[in-house]
Coordinates of C-alpha atoms and ligand atoms in Angstrom, one line a residue:
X112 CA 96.0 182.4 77.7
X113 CA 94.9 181.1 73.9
X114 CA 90.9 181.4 73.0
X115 CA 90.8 177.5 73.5
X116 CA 92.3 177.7 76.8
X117 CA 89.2 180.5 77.9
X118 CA 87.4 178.1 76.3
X119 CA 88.2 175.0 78.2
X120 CA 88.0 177.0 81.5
X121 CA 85.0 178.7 80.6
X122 CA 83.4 175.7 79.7
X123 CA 84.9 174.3 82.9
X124 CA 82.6 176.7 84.5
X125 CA 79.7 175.7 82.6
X126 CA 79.5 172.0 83.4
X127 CA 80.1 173.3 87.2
X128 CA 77.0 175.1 87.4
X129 CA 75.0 171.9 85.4
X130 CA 76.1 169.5 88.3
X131 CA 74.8 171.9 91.1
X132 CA 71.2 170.2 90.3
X133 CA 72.1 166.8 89.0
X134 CA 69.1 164.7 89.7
X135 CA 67.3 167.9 90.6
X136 CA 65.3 168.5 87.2
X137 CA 63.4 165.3 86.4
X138 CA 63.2 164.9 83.2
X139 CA 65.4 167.5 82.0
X140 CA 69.0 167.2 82.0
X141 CA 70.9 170.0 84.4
X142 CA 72.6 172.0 82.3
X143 CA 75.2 174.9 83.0
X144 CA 75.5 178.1 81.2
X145 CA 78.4 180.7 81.5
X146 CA 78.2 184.0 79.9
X147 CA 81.4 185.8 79.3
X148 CA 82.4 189.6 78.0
X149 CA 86.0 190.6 78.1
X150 CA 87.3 187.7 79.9
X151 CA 84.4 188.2 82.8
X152 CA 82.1 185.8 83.9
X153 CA 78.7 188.3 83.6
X154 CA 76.2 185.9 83.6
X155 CA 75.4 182.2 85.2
X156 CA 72.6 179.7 85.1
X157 CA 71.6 176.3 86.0
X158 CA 68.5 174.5 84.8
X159 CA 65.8 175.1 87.9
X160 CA 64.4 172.6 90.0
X161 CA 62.0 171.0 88.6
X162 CA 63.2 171.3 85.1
X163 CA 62.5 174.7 84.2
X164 CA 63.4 177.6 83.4
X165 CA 66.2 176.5 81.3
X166 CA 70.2 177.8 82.2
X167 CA 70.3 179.9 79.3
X168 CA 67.3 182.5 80.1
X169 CA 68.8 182.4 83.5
X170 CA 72.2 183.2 82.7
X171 CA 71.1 186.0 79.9
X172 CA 69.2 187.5 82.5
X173 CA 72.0 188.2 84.7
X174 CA 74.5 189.4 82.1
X175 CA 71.6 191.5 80.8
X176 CA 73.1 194.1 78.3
X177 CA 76.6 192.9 79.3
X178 CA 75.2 190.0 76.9
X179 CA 75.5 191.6 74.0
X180 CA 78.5 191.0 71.8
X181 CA 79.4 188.1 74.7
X182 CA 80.2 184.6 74.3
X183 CA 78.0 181.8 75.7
X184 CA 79.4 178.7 77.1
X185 CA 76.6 175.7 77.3
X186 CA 76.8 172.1 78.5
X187 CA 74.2 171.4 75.9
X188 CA 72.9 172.6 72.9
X189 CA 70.8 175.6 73.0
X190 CA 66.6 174.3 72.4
X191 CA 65.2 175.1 69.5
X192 CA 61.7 173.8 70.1
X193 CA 59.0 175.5 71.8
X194 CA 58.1 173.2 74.4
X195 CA 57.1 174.3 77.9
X196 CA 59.5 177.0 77.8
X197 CA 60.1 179.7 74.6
X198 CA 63.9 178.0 72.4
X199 CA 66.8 178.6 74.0
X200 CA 68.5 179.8 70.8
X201 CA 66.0 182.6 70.1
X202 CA 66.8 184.0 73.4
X203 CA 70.8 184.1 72.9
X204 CA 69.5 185.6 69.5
X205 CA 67.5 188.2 71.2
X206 CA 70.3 189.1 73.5
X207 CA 72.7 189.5 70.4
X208 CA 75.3 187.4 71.8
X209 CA 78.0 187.2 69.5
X210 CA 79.5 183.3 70.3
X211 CA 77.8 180.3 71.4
X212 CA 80.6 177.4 72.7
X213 CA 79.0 174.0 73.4
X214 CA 80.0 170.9 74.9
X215 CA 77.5 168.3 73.8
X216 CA 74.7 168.1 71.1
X217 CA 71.4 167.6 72.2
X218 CA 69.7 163.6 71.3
X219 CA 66.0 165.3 71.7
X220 CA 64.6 164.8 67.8
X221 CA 63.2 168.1 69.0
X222 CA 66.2 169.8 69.1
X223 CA 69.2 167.8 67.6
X224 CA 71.2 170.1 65.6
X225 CA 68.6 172.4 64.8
X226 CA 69.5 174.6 68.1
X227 CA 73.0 174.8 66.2
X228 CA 71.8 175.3 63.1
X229 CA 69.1 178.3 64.7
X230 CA 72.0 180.2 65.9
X231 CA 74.3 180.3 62.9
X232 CA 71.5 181.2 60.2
X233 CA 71.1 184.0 62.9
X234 CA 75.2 184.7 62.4
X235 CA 76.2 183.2 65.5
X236 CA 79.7 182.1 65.2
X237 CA 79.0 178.4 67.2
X238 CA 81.5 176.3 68.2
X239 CA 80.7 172.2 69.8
X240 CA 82.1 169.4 71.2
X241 CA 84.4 171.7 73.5
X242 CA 85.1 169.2 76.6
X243 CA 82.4 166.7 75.3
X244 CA 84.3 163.8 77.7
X245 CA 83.4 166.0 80.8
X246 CA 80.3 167.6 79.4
X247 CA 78.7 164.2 78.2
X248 CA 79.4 162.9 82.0
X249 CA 77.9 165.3 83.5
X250 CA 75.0 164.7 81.7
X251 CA 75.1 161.3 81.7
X252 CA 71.6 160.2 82.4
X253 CA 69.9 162.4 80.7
X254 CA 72.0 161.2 77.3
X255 CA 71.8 157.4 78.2
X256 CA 68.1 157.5 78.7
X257 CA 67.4 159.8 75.1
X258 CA 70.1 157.1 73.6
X259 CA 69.7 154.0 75.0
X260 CA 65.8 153.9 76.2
X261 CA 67.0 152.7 79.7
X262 CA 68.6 155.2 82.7
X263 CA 72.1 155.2 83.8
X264 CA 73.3 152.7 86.2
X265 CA 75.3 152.9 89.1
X266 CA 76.2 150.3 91.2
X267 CA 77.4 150.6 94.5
X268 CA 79.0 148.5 96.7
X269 CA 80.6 148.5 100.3
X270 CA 82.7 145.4 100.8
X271 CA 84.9 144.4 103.5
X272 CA 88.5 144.0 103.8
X273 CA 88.4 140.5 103.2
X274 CA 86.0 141.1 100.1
X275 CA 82.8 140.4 101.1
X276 CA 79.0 142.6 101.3
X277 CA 77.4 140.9 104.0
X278 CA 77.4 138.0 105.9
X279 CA 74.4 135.2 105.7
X280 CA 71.5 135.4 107.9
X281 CA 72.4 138.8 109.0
X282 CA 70.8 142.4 107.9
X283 CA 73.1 145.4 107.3
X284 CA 76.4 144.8 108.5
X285 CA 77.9 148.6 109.2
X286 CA 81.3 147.8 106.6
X287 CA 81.7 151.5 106.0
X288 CA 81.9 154.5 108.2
X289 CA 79.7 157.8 108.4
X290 CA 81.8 160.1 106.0
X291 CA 81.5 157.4 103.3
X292 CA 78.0 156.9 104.4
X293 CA 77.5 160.8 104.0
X294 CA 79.2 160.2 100.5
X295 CA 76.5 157.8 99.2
X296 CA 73.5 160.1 100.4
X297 CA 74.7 162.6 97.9
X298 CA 75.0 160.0 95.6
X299 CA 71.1 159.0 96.1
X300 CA 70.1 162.6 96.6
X301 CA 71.4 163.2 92.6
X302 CA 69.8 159.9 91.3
X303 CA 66.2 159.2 90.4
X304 CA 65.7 155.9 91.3
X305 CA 67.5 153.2 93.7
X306 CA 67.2 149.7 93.4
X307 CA 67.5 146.5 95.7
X308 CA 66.3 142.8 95.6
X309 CA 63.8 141.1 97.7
X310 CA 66.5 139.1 99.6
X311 CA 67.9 142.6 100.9
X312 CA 64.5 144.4 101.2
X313 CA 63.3 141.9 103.7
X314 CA 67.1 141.0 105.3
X315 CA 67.6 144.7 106.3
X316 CA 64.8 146.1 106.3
X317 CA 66.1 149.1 104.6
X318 CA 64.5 153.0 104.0
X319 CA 66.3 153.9 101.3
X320 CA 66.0 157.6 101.8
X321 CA 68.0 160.7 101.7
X322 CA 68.7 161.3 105.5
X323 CA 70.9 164.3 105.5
X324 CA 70.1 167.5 107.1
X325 CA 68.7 169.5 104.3
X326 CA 69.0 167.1 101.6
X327 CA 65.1 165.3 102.8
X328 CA 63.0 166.5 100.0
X329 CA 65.7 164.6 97.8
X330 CA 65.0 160.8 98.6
X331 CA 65.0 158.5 95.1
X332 CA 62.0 156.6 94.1
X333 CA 62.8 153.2 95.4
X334 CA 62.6 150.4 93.3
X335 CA 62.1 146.6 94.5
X336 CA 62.4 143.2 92.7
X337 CA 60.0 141.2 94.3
X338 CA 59.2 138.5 92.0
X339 CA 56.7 136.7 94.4
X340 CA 55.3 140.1 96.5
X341 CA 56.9 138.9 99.2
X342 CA 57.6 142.7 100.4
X343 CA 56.3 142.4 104.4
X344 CA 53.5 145.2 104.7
X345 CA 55.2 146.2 107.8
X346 CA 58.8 147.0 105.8
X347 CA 59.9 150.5 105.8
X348 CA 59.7 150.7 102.7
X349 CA 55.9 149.7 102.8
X350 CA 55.0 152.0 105.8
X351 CA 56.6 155.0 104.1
X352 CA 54.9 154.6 100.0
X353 CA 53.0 157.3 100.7
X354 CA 56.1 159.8 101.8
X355 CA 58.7 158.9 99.0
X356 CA 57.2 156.0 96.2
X357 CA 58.2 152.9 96.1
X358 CA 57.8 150.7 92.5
X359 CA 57.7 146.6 93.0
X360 CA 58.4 145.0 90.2
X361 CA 56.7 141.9 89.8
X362 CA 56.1 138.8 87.0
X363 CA 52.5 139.1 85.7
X364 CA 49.9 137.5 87.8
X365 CA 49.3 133.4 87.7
X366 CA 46.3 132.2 86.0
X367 CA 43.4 133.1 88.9
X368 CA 43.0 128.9 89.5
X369 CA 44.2 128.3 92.8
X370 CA 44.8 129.2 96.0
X371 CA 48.5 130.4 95.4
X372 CA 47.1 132.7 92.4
X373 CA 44.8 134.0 95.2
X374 CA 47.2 134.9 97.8
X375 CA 49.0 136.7 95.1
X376 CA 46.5 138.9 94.5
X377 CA 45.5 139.7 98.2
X378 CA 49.0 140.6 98.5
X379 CA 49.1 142.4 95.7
X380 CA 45.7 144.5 96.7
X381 CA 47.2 145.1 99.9
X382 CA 50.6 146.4 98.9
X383 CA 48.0 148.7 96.6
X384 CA 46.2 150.2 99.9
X385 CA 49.3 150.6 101.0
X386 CA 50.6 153.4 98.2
X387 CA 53.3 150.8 96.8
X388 CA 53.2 150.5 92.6
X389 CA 53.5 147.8 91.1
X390 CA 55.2 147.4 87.8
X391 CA 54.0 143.8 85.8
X392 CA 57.7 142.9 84.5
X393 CA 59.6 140.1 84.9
X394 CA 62.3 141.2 88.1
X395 CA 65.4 138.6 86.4
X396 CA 64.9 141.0 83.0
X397 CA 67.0 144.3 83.6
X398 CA 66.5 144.8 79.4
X399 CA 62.5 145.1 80.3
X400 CA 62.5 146.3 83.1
X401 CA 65.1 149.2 82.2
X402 CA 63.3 150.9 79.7
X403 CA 59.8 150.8 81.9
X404 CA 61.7 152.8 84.4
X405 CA 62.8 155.1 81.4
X406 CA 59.4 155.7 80.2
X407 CA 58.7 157.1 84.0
X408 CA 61.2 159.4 83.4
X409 CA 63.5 158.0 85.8
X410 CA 67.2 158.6 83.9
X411 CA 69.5 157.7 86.3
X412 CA 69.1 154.5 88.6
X413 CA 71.6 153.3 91.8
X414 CA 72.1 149.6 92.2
X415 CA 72.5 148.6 96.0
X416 CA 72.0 145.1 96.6
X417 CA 72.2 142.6 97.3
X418 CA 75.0 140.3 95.7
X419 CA 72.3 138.4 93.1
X420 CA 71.1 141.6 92.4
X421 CA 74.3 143.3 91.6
X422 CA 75.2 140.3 89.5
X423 CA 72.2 140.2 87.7
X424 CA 73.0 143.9 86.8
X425 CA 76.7 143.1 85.6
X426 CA 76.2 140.0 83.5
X427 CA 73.3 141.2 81.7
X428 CA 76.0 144.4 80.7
X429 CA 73.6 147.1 82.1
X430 CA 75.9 148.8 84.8
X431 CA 77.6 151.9 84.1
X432 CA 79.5 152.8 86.6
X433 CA 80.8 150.9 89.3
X434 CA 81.2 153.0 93.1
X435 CA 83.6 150.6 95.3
X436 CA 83.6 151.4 98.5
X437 CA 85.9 149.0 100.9
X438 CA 86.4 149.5 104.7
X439 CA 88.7 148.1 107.1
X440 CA 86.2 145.5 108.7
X441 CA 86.8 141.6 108.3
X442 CA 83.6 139.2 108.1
X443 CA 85.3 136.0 107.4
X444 CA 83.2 132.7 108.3
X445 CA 79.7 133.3 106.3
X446 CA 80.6 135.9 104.2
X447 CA 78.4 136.5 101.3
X448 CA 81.2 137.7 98.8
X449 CA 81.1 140.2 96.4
X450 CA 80.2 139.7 92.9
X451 CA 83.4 142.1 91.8
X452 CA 86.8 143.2 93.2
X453 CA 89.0 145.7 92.1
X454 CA 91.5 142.7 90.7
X455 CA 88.7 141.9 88.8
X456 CA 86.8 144.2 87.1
X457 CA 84.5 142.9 84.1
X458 CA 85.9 144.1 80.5
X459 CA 85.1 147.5 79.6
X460 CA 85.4 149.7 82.9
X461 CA 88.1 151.9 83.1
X462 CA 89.4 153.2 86.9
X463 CA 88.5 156.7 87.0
X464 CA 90.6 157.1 90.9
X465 CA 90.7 156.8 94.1
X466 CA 88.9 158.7 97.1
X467 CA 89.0 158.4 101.1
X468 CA 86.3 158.8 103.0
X469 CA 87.8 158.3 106.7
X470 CA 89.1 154.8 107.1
X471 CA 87.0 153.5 103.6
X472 CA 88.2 154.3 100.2
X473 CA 86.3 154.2 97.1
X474 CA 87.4 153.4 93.9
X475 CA 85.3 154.4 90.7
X476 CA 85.1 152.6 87.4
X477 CA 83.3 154.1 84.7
X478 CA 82.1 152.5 80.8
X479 CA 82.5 154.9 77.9
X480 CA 79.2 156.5 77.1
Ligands
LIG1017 C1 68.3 173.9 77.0 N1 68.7 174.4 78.2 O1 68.8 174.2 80.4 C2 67.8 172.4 79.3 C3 67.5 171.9 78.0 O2 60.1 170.1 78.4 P1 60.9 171.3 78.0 O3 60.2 172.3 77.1 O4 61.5 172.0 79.2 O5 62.1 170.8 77.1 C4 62.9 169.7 77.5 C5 64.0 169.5 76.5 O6 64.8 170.7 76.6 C6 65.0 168.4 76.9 O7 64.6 167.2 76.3 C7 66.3 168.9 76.3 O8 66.3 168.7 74.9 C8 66.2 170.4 76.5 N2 66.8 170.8 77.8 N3 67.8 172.7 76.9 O9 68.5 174.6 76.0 C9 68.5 173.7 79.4 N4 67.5 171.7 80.4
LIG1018 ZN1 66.2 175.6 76.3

């Protein structure tokens, strides 16, 4: 096998170990670290929960002397600030490894070259961009919110055979089954935030959580846009603030002068008591709205309804990635249809395949970065 071969499965490797805790390490990204001697794997690290430690101290750790002389692979460039933790780059110094391969280059002005630039004034031999399509996905979030002020967004949709989301004056209609349902609890369980309009939040009543068996602690900050408050103070999304947070975004309060203005603020106090935030921003502006959820940290946000919502998303150019799910069930008469169909995809967004999930299959479309 040729060095750039190793280094494309090496670095395989790397990006492997960064996805384990994708959406685990708010704010960080997750990043992946493979140390290698001879050929061998001697060392592996993922960003911790929570953030920190970093992969690298991790994976140094385990290769201990084994490190020395060995070649590093990284999703991301090695820190070279001291922020909570000691640089990255001093400790593959310290460790004398002899190679540092990296995937992507790190946005932080903190960092930004100067990891790089760290290692080969020490006589690190540092090679970058080594899968950068692959490594810059799986660190999507992190680099849209450094780049772009705003997080990543996904939308996802579950339409019906005869292309349609829902069907009016009815909550959730069950259009996919439970092995595509189990799909898109990973999905939330690696995302920060999820998303829905007022028209869904009081149609079905939705939780919005992470249900599966060991996956709990891993629900996504949910995010409503409720222009009016209009949120019912007996949703389960109000009843359960206090358990996993819930944002409402709303348009600044009226002008205190009449009874309207009044009723608004009752309902706004209330929602308050209740362990609900409320974020002043207009709900129809996803380009203000976006970077107020990016200054909470939040990097990657999920889409899920309903159809004015999704659209809103899509025509003001803000969605990512787009997760079509489609199941065998017809709704016909009353069908609220969906803003997209996979005949029909809006400029830019390239298919990235096909999956099955029982009877349902998803197809996934993806924007450059
Ligand atoms: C690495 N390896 O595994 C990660 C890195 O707040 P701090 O001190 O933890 O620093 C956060 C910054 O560290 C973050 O913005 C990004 O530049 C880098 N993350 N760097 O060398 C890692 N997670
Ligand atoms: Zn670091």
């Amino acid at each position: 096998m040729s060095a750039s071969e190793d280094d494309a499965r090496f670095m395989q490797e790397a990006i492997r170990l960064g996805l384990l805790h994708l959406g685990q390490t708010f704010t960080n990204p997750s990043v992946g670290c493979a140390i290698v001697l001879d050929g061998q794997i001697v060392g592996r690290g993922v960003t911790a929960v929570g953030g920190r430690p970093h992969a690298e101290p991790q994976a140094l750790a385990e290769a201990g002397k084994l490190a020395r002389g060995a070649t590093a692979y990284v999703t991301l460039e090695p820190c070279s600030h001291y922020g909570k933790t000691p640089p990255c780059a001093e400790a593959l110094i310290a460790y004398g490894v002899g190679r540092v391969v990296i995937s992507v280059t790190d946005p932080d002005p903190r960092v930004s070259g100067r990891g790089i630039a760290r290692l080969r004034d020490a006589g690190i031999e540092v090679e970058s961009g080594i899968l950068e399509v692959e490594g810059k996905r799986s660190l999507a979030a992190y680099l849209t919110r450094q780049t772009k002020n705003r997080p990543y967004v996904t939308l996802k949709l579950a339409v019906s055979a005869d292309g349609m989301i829902g069907k009016k004056g009815e909550g959730q209609i069950a259009i996919t089954g439970p092995a595509a349902r189990a799909e898109v609890q990973k999905l939330r369980a690696e995302t920060d935030a999820i998303l829905v309009g007022i028209g869904t939040a009081i149609a079905d009543d939705p939780l919005l959580t992470v249900r599966t068996p060991g996956l709990e602690t891993r629900s996504p900050i949910r995010v409503v846009l409720d222009e009016n408050l209009s949120l019912p103070l007996d949703s389960r999304l109000v009843t359960t603030a206090r358990e996993v947070p819930v944002i409402v975004v709303a348009t600044e309060p009226p002008r205190f002068d009449n009874s309207e203005d009044e009723a608004f603020l009752a309902r706004r106090a209330a929602l308050d008591r209740a362990g609900v935030e409320i974020v002043q921003c207009n709900p129809n502006r996803p380009d203000e709205l976006l970077p107020a959820l990016a200054s909470r940290g939040i990097s990657s946000l999920v889409v899920e309804g309903g159809a004015r919502t999704a659209k809103l998303f899509l025509d003001a150019g803000y969605v990512d990635r787009i997760l079509f799910y489609q199941g065998p069930v017809v709704i016909g008469q009353d069908g609220i249809e969906s803003p997209v169909t996979t005949t029909d995809m809006p400029s830019g967004f390239l298919h990235k395949g096909t999956f099955m999930f029982g009877d349902d299959r998803l197809d996934e479309y993806e924007r450059e970065l």
